[in-house]
mmCIF file of C-alpha atoms in Angstrom:
data_model
loop_
_atom_site.group_PDB
_atom_site.id
_atom_site.type_symbol
_atom_site.label_atom_id
_atom_site.label_comp_id
_atom_site.label_asym_id
_atom_site.label_seq_id
_atom_site.Cartn_x
_atom_site.Cartn_y
_atom_site.Cartn_z
ATOM 1 C CA MET G 27 5.108 30.952 -15.124
ATOM 2 C CA GLN G 28 6.757 28.081 -16.986
ATOM 3 C CA SER G 29 4.961 26.592 -19.986
ATOM 4 C CA VAL G 30 4.058 22.917 -20.241
ATOM 5 C CA HIS G 31 6.815 22.565 -22.823
ATOM 6 C CA GLN G 32 9.406 24.066 -20.474
ATOM 7 C CA ILE G 33 8.333 21.820 -17.610
ATOM 8 C CA ILE G 34 8.509 18.635 -19.670
ATOM 9 C CA ARG G 35 11.778 19.555 -21.351
ATOM 10 C CA TYR G 36 13.380 20.523 -18.045
ATOM 11 C CA SER G 37 12.230 17.291 -16.480
ATOM 12 C CA ILE G 38 13.517 15.101 -19.293
ATOM 13 C CA LYS G 39 16.922 16.742 -19.086
ATOM 14 C CA ASN G 40 17.303 17.170 -15.338
ATOM 15 C CA ALA G 41 14.981 15.108 -13.156
ATOM 16 C CA THR G 42 16.116 11.673 -12.035
ATOM 17 C CA PHE G 43 13.536 9.082 -13.077
ATOM 18 C CA TYR G 44 11.485 11.664 -15.037
ATOM 19 C CA LEU G 45 12.040 9.762 -18.250
ATOM 20 C CA LEU G 46 9.916 7.027 -16.731
ATOM 21 C CA VAL G 47 7.079 9.394 -15.912
ATOM 22 C CA VAL G 48 7.038 10.999 -19.354
ATOM 23 C CA ILE G 49 6.534 7.590 -20.953
ATOM 24 C CA VAL G 50 4.342 5.850 -18.397
ATOM 25 C CA LEU G 51 1.155 7.048 -20.102
ATOM 26 C CA ILE G 52 -0.682 3.805 -20.554
ATOM 27 C CA MET G 53 -3.097 1.255 -19.418
ATOM 28 C CA PHE G 54 -6.104 -0.397 -20.867
ATOM 29 C CA SER G 55 -9.770 0.498 -20.805
ATOM 30 C CA CYS G 56 -13.106 -1.263 -21.120
ATOM 31 C CA ARG G 57 -16.427 -1.188 -19.280
ATOM 32 C CA THR G 58 -16.766 -3.978 -16.703
ATOM 33 C CA THR G 59 -15.085 -3.348 -13.339
ATOM 34 C CA ARG G 60 -13.350 -6.294 -11.680
ATOM 35 C CA HIS G 61 -14.124 -6.755 -7.980
ATOM 36 C CA ILE G 62 -11.095 -7.662 -5.861
ATOM 37 C CA SER G 63 -11.226 -10.234 -3.066
ATOM 38 C CA THR G 64 -10.659 -8.955 0.482
ATOM 39 C CA GLU G 65 -9.986 -12.378 2.008
ATOM 40 C CA LYS G 66 -6.533 -13.107 3.406
ATOM 41 C CA VAL G 67 -4.348 -15.270 1.185
ATOM 42 C CA ARG G 68 -1.880 -18.031 1.976
ATOM 43 C CA ILE G 69 1.709 -17.878 0.812
ATOM 44 C CA MET G 70 2.351 -19.236 -2.690
ATOM 45 C CA GLY G 71 5.660 -20.149 -4.327
ATOM 46 C CA ALA G 72 7.366 -17.544 -6.522
ATOM 47 C CA GLY G 73 7.398 -19.856 -9.543
ATOM 48 C CA ARG G 74 3.696 -20.597 -9.260
ATOM 49 C CA LEU G 75 2.869 -16.903 -8.805
ATOM 50 C CA TYR G 76 4.947 -16.014 -11.842
ATOM 51 C CA THR G 77 3.082 -18.581 -13.943
ATOM 52 C CA LEU G 78 -0.334 -17.320 -12.847
ATOM 53 C CA VAL G 79 0.580 -13.678 -13.480
ATOM 54 C CA THR G 80 2.035 -14.328 -16.940
ATOM 55 C CA GLU G 81 -0.998 -16.418 -17.900
ATOM 56 C CA ASN G 82 -3.132 -13.334 -17.220
ATOM 57 C CA TYR G 83 -1.115 -10.896 -19.345
ATOM 58 C CA LEU G 84 -3.084 -9.092 -22.039
ATOM 59 C CA PRO G 85 -2.102 -10.683 -25.385
ATOM 60 C CA TYR G 86 -1.492 -8.075 -28.079
ATOM 61 C CA ASN G 87 0.500 -7.246 -31.179
ATOM 62 C CA SER G 88 -0.271 -3.531 -31.103
ATOM 63 C CA ILE G 89 -1.999 -1.094 -28.752
ATOM 64 C CA SER G 90 -3.230 2.462 -29.289
ATOM 65 C CA ILE G 91 -4.341 4.519 -26.261
ATOM 66 C CA LYS G 92 -5.635 8.049 -25.849
ATOM 67 C CA PHE G 93 -4.688 9.254 -22.373
ATOM 68 C CA TYR G 94 -5.032 12.114 -19.913
ATOM 69 C CA VAL G 95 -2.485 12.633 -17.149
ATOM 70 C CA ASN G 96 -2.052 15.136 -14.332
ATOM 71 C CA ILE G 97 1.564 15.788 -13.307
ATOM 72 C CA LYS G 98 2.715 17.444 -10.089
ATOM 73 C CA PHE G 99 6.419 18.272 -10.125
ATOM 74 C CA ASP G 100 7.541 19.938 -6.893
ATOM 75 C CA ASP G 101 5.335 23.074 -6.735
ATOM 76 C CA VAL G 102 4.227 22.951 -10.378
ATOM 77 C CA GLU G 103 1.085 21.160 -11.573
ATOM 78 C CA ARG G 104 0.225 20.510 -15.220
ATOM 79 C CA SER G 105 -2.165 18.329 -17.219
ATOM 80 C CA ILE G 106 -1.463 16.880 -20.655
ATOM 81 C CA SER G 107 -3.136 14.484 -23.033
ATOM 82 C CA GLY G 108 -2.010 12.504 -26.019
ATOM 83 C CA THR G 109 -1.721 9.142 -27.701
ATOM 84 C CA LEU G 110 0.502 6.170 -26.955
ATOM 85 C CA ARG G 111 1.063 3.270 -29.338
ATOM 86 C CA ILE G 112 3.041 0.079 -28.912
ATOM 87 C CA ARG G 113 4.163 -2.472 -31.473
ATOM 88 C CA LYS G 114 5.049 -5.383 -29.233
ATOM 89 C CA ASP G 115 8.768 -6.008 -28.696
ATOM 90 C CA SER G 116 9.845 -3.441 -31.289
ATOM 91 C CA LEU G 117 8.457 0.094 -30.881
ATOM 92 C CA ILE G 118 6.880 2.478 -28.360
ATOM 93 C CA TRP G 119 5.514 5.751 -29.764
ATOM 94 C CA ILE G 120 4.070 8.724 -27.850
ATOM 95 C CA SER G 121 2.440 11.914 -29.119
ATOM 96 C CA ILE G 122 1.994 14.682 -26.522
ATOM 97 C CA THR G 123 -0.817 17.216 -26.985
ATOM 98 C CA PRO G 124 -1.023 19.696 -24.065
ATOM 99 C CA ALA G 125 -3.958 21.840 -25.227
ATOM 100 C CA LEU G 126 -6.162 22.858 -28.158
ATOM 101 C CA GLY G 127 -5.214 19.710 -30.053
ATOM 102 C CA ILE G 128 -1.783 21.078 -30.973
ATOM 103 C CA GLU G 129 0.901 18.381 -30.915
ATOM 104 C CA MET G 130 3.888 19.517 -28.883
ATOM 105 C CA ALA G 131 6.254 16.563 -29.028
ATOM 106 C CA ARG G 132 6.798 12.973 -30.064
ATOM 107 C CA ILE G 133 8.857 10.320 -28.344
ATOM 108 C CA GLN G 134 9.936 7.043 -29.886
ATOM 109 C CA PHE G 135 11.545 4.069 -28.162
ATOM 110 C CA THR G 136 13.131 1.131 -29.953
ATOM 111 C CA PRO G 137 15.090 -1.693 -28.293
ATOM 112 C CA ASP G 138 18.355 0.209 -28.804
ATOM 113 C CA SER G 139 17.537 3.938 -28.945
ATOM 114 C CA ILE G 140 15.350 6.806 -27.737
ATOM 115 C CA MET G 141 14.291 9.712 -29.964
ATOM 116 C CA PHE G 142 12.580 12.933 -28.883
ATOM 117 C CA MET G 143 11.148 15.496 -31.314
ATOM 118 C CA ASN G 144 10.231 18.975 -30.028
ATOM 119 C CA LYS G 145 7.714 20.299 -32.545
ATOM 120 C CA LEU G 146 7.504 23.707 -30.873
ATOM 121 C CA LYS G 147 11.229 24.448 -31.190
ATOM 122 C CA ASP G 148 12.074 22.381 -34.294
ATOM 123 C CA GLU G 149 14.598 20.296 -32.359
ATOM 124 C CA TYR G 150 15.266 16.602 -31.817
ATOM 125 C CA PHE G 151 17.700 14.212 -30.192
ATOM 126 C CA LYS G 152 18.584 10.547 -30.505
ATOM 127 C CA LYS G 153 20.245 8.714 -27.624
ATOM 128 C CA SER G 154 21.052 5.201 -26.503
ATOM 129 C CA TYR G 155 19.695 3.763 -23.269
ATOM 130 C CA ASP G 156 23.258 3.802 -21.910
ATOM 131 C CA TYR G 157 23.260 7.594 -22.190
ATOM 132 C CA PHE G 158 20.237 7.848 -19.909
ATOM 133 C CA ASP G 159 21.592 5.165 -17.600
ATOM 134 C CA ASN G 160 24.807 7.146 -17.136
ATOM 135 C CA LYS G 161 23.232 10.604 -16.994
ATOM 136 C CA PHE G 162 20.047 9.931 -15.027
ATOM 137 C CA GLN G 163 20.688 6.489 -13.453
ATOM 138 C CA THR G 164 17.379 5.239 -14.794
ATOM 139 C CA ASP G 165 18.566 1.682 -15.588
ATOM 140 C CA LEU G 166 15.468 1.120 -17.707
ATOM 141 C CA SER G 167 15.553 -0.956 -20.875
ATOM 142 C CA PHE G 168 13.016 -1.123 -23.678
ATOM 143 C CA ASN G 169 11.700 -4.378 -22.202
ATOM 144 C CA ASP G 170 11.255 -2.707 -18.798
ATOM 145 C CA LEU G 171 9.205 0.099 -20.309
ATOM 146 C CA GLN G 172 7.040 -2.255 -22.326
ATOM 147 C CA ALA G 173 6.394 -4.350 -19.215
ATOM 148 C CA ILE G 174 5.400 -1.279 -17.188
ATOM 149 C CA PHE G 175 3.021 -0.118 -19.908
ATOM 150 C CA SER G 176 1.289 -3.498 -20.136
ATOM 151 C CA ASN G 177 1.128 -4.258 -16.388
ATOM 152 C CA GLU G 178 3.678 -7.057 -16.603
ATOM 153 C CA ILE G 179 6.510 -8.135 -14.302
ATOM 154 C CA PHE G 180 9.854 -6.400 -14.791
ATOM 155 C CA LEU G 181 13.103 -6.494 -12.818
ATOM 156 C CA TYR G 182 14.706 -3.095 -12.246
ATOM 157 C CA SER G 183 18.114 -4.053 -10.841
ATOM 158 C CA GLU G 184 20.755 -6.040 -12.726
ATOM 159 C CA THR G 185 22.514 -7.118 -9.527
ATOM 160 C CA ASP G 186 21.297 -9.868 -7.222
ATOM 161 C CA GLU G 187 22.706 -8.826 -3.836
ATOM 162 C CA GLU G 188 20.897 -11.747 -2.247
ATOM 163 C CA HIS G 189 23.191 -14.148 -4.156
ATOM 164 C CA ASN G 190 26.015 -11.645 -4.869
ATOM 165 C CA GLU G 191 25.917 -11.994 -8.651
ATOM 166 C CA LYS G 192 25.012 -10.188 -11.860
ATOM 167 C CA ILE G 193 21.723 -11.175 -13.451
ATOM 168 C CA ASN G 194 19.972 -10.846 -16.793
ATOM 169 C CA ALA G 195 17.027 -8.617 -15.938
ATOM 170 C CA ASP G 196 15.277 -9.535 -19.201
ATOM 171 C CA ASN G 197 15.224 -13.252 -18.379
ATOM 172 C CA LYS G 198 11.607 -14.442 -18.479
ATOM 173 C CA GLU G 199 12.109 -18.056 -17.425
ATOM 174 C CA LYS G 200 10.051 -19.356 -14.517
ATOM 175 C CA GLY G 201 13.130 -20.734 -12.737
ATOM 176 C CA PHE G 202 14.840 -17.351 -12.895
ATOM 177 C CA PHE G 203 11.960 -15.604 -11.136
ATOM 178 C CA ARG G 204 11.711 -18.410 -8.592
ATOM 179 C CA LYS G 205 15.364 -17.792 -7.720
ATOM 180 C CA THR G 206 15.224 -13.980 -7.857
ATOM 181 C CA PHE G 207 11.990 -13.238 -5.972
ATOM 182 C CA ILE G 208 11.029 -14.280 -2.450
ATOM 183 C CA PRO G 209 7.302 -14.923 -1.892
ATOM 184 C CA SER G 210 5.257 -13.692 1.062
ATOM 185 C CA THR G 211 1.820 -12.190 1.733
ATOM 186 C CA ASP G 212 0.414 -8.865 2.884
ATOM 187 C CA SER G 213 -3.135 -9.413 4.130
ATOM 188 C CA ASN G 214 -5.165 -10.020 0.959
ATOM 189 C CA MET G 215 -2.236 -9.606 -1.459
ATOM 190 C CA TYR G 216 0.507 -11.917 -2.683
ATOM 191 C CA VAL G 217 3.977 -10.367 -2.489
ATOM 192 C CA LEU G 218 7.191 -10.994 -4.425
ATOM 193 C CA LYS G 219 10.321 -9.299 -3.102
ATOM 194 C CA THR G 220 13.954 -9.346 -4.200
ATOM 195 C CA HIS G 221 15.329 -9.299 -0.632
ATOM 196 C CA ARG G 222 14.355 -10.778 2.701
ATOM 197 C CA LYS G 223 13.580 -8.305 5.495
ATOM 198 C CA HIS G 224 16.448 -9.465 7.688
ATOM 199 C CA LYS G 225 18.903 -9.080 4.788
ATOM 200 C CA ILE G 226 17.758 -5.499 4.208
ATOM 201 C CA LYS G 227 18.164 -4.703 7.910
ATOM 202 C CA LYS G 228 21.623 -6.295 7.813
ATOM 203 C CA TYR G 229 22.711 -4.120 4.868
ATOM 204 C CA ILE G 230 21.410 -0.990 6.597
ATOM 205 C CA LYS G 231 22.993 -1.870 9.938
ATOM 206 C CA LYS G 232 26.393 -2.441 8.327
ATOM 207 C CA ASN G 233 26.000 0.660 6.156
ATOM 208 C CA LYS G 234 26.405 -1.387 2.973
ATOM 209 C CA THR G 235 23.504 0.026 0.993
ATOM 210 C CA THR G 236 25.503 1.675 -1.818
ATOM 211 C CA ASP G 237 24.328 -0.844 -4.423
ATOM 212 C CA LEU G 238 21.190 -2.043 -2.654
ATOM 213 C CA ILE G 239 18.016 -1.895 -4.738
ATOM 214 C CA VAL G 240 14.904 -3.586 -3.361
ATOM 215 C CA GLU G 241 11.940 -4.300 -5.627
ATOM 216 C CA THR G 242 8.569 -5.400 -4.259
ATOM 217 C CA LEU G 243 5.559 -6.548 -6.272
ATOM 218 C CA HIS G 244 2.037 -6.793 -4.852
ATOM 219 C CA ILE G 245 -0.215 -9.186 -6.756
ATOM 220 C CA THR G 246 -4.003 -9.166 -6.602
ATOM 221 C CA PRO G 247 -5.557 -12.603 -5.939
ATOM 222 C CA ASP G 248 -8.301 -14.062 -8.155
ATOM 223 C CA ILE G 249 -7.178 -12.073 -11.208
ATOM 224 C CA PHE G 250 -3.390 -12.355 -10.544
ATOM 225 C CA LYS G 251 -2.511 -8.874 -11.741
ATOM 226 C CA ILE G 252 0.205 -6.571 -10.413
ATOM 227 C CA SER G 253 -1.398 -3.923 -8.196
ATOM 228 C CA LYS G 254 1.772 -2.222 -6.969
ATOM 229 C CA VAL G 255 5.455 -1.971 -7.851
ATOM 230 C CA ALA G 256 7.762 -0.452 -5.230
ATOM 231 C CA ILE G 257 11.445 0.170 -5.942
ATOM 232 C CA ASN G 258 13.758 1.483 -3.238
ATOM 233 C CA ASP G 259 17.229 2.466 -4.432
ATOM 234 C CA TYR G 260 19.084 2.897 -1.139
ATOM 235 C CA GLY G 261 22.380 3.939 -2.722
ATOM 236 C CA GLU G 262 20.890 6.755 -4.792
ATOM 237 C CA LYS G 263 18.306 7.634 -2.105
ATOM 238 C CA ARG G 264 15.344 7.446 -4.463
ATOM 239 C CA THR G 265 12.088 5.549 -4.616
ATOM 240 C CA LEU G 266 9.593 4.719 -7.315
ATOM 241 C CA ASN G 267 6.060 3.544 -6.541
ATOM 242 C CA ILE G 268 3.518 2.577 -9.190
ATOM 243 C CA GLN G 269 -0.031 1.674 -8.137
ATOM 244 C CA TYR G 270 -2.694 0.226 -10.417
ATOM 245 C CA PHE G 271 -6.389 0.752 -9.620
ATOM 246 C CA ASP G 272 -9.900 -0.015 -10.882
ATOM 247 C CA PHE G 273 -9.317 -3.256 -12.761
ATOM 248 C CA ILE G 274 -11.586 -3.738 -15.755
ATOM 249 C CA ASP G 275 -12.095 -6.219 -18.584
ATOM 250 C CA VAL G 276 -10.109 -5.740 -21.783
ATOM 251 C CA ASN G 277 -10.448 -8.555 -24.299
ATOM 252 C CA SER G 278 -11.385 -10.901 -21.429
ATOM 253 C CA LYS G 279 -8.296 -9.942 -19.403
ATOM 254 C CA ALA G 280 -8.214 -7.743 -16.286
ATOM 255 C CA MET G 281 -6.329 -4.477 -16.713
ATOM 256 C CA PRO G 282 -6.073 -1.328 -14.554
ATOM 257 C CA SER G 283 -7.908 1.788 -15.682
ATOM 258 C CA LYS G 284 -6.051 4.173 -13.383
ATOM 259 C CA ILE G 285 -2.387 4.520 -12.375
ATOM 260 C CA ASN G 286 -0.790 6.612 -9.649
ATOM 261 C CA ILE G 287 2.965 7.140 -9.800
ATOM 262 C CA ASP G 288 5.062 8.620 -7.012
ATOM 263 C CA ILE G 289 8.765 9.381 -7.477
ATOM 264 C CA ASN G 290 11.043 10.689 -4.753
ATOM 265 C CA THR G 291 14.715 11.589 -4.984
ATOM 266 C CA ALA G 292 16.963 13.508 -2.622
ATOM 267 C CA GLU G 293 15.987 16.740 -4.393
ATOM 268 C CA LYS G 294 12.752 16.180 -6.299
ATOM 269 C CA HIS G 295 9.224 14.869 -5.784
ATOM 270 C CA LEU G 296 6.926 13.994 -8.651
ATOM 271 C CA THR G 297 3.454 12.441 -8.699
ATOM 272 C CA THR G 298 1.128 11.561 -11.549
ATOM 273 C CA GLU G 299 -2.467 10.457 -11.983
ATOM 274 C CA ILE G 300 -3.208 8.754 -15.284
ATOM 275 C CA LYS G 301 -6.618 8.080 -16.807
ATOM 276 C CA TYR G 302 -7.613 6.487 -20.116
ATOM 277 C CA ASN G 303 -10.102 7.753 -22.646
ATOM 278 C CA LYS G 304 -9.880 5.173 -25.415
ATOM 279 C CA ILE G 305 -8.014 1.928 -26.030
ATOM 280 C CA THR G 306 -7.693 -0.087 -29.222
ATOM 281 C CA VAL G 307 -5.987 -3.489 -29.327
ATOM 282 C CA ASN G 308 -4.491 -5.069 -32.465
ATOM 283 C CA SER G 309 -5.722 -2.393 -34.856
ATOM 284 C CA ASP G 310 -3.861 -1.245 -37.954
ATOM 285 C CA VAL G 311 -2.055 1.804 -36.525
ATOM 286 C CA SER G 312 0.889 3.851 -37.788
ATOM 287 C CA PHE G 313 3.962 5.121 -35.925
ATOM 288 C CA PRO G 314 5.013 8.285 -37.823
ATOM 289 C CA PHE G 315 8.345 9.734 -36.763
ATOM 290 C CA LYS G 316 9.944 11.485 -39.721
ATOM 291 C CA ILE G 317 12.219 14.344 -38.666
ATOM 292 C CA PRO G 318 11.973 17.388 -40.991
ATOM 293 C CA ASP G 319 15.222 18.590 -42.564
ATOM 294 C CA LYS G 320 14.907 21.976 -40.840
ATOM 295 C CA TYR G 321 15.006 20.429 -37.341
ATOM 296 C CA LYS G 322 18.197 20.942 -35.357
ATOM 297 C CA ARG G 323 19.817 18.000 -33.607
ATOM 298 C CA ILE G 324 20.618 18.729 -29.949
ATOM 299 C CA ASP G 325 22.803 16.928 -27.395
#
């Protein structure tokens, strides 16, 4: 039977989208559960929705989280725990501890590079985001990852097929989101979507889905938090779904205390369930990542 180390290493090197799952080990914990309205909502403009969601982001300079996550990768199931720390806009740091308190690996993300240190095999690598974009078609930037960790809006695709133009996915201006996302509703949820339904059907009918990526955000009313992110990459035949559950109070802001992630590609299926044991906001935390001289650099 494969070890936890073998499963994680294999996944990082071979599974499309698995980089996302390895690092999506976050959300925020407290004690008071937020109750969600079940009443139907009326449509609201994309710009107004964007403003309300951003006003309800958790403000922080640093975060430290102890986590527990169960991973199912095809027919293999494993559980790991560890610590995740974020220094806002500059550094994401993860320590993975599978069992018995023995640290197995560390991962570090900066705005321009990714580093992985395998403490069981005395190995490490350092790569740019372009490397992972080209090898795994992840198309995830540092800003995307930080947004996912903190339950914020992010834009996966860098092409606006709706307007046939390239876009800056890191643009955070209200007008940009008003232009990029189309508002609608789904019963008691607000919805922001990058494509209209009839446009998607048109692309599919004409078999022009090679570059079509559709992103859909479901937003919970009252607290205006993202409850679901759905990304459908038609060209690569892969989907990513992130669902946030059990909203609770953290420093007077609503945050999810549970995340389910489902990833499907043409060849692989991966699901995760993430729970949080302890969360500390704006504490004085360190981000150690010194590579010993004896470690071997791998490609």
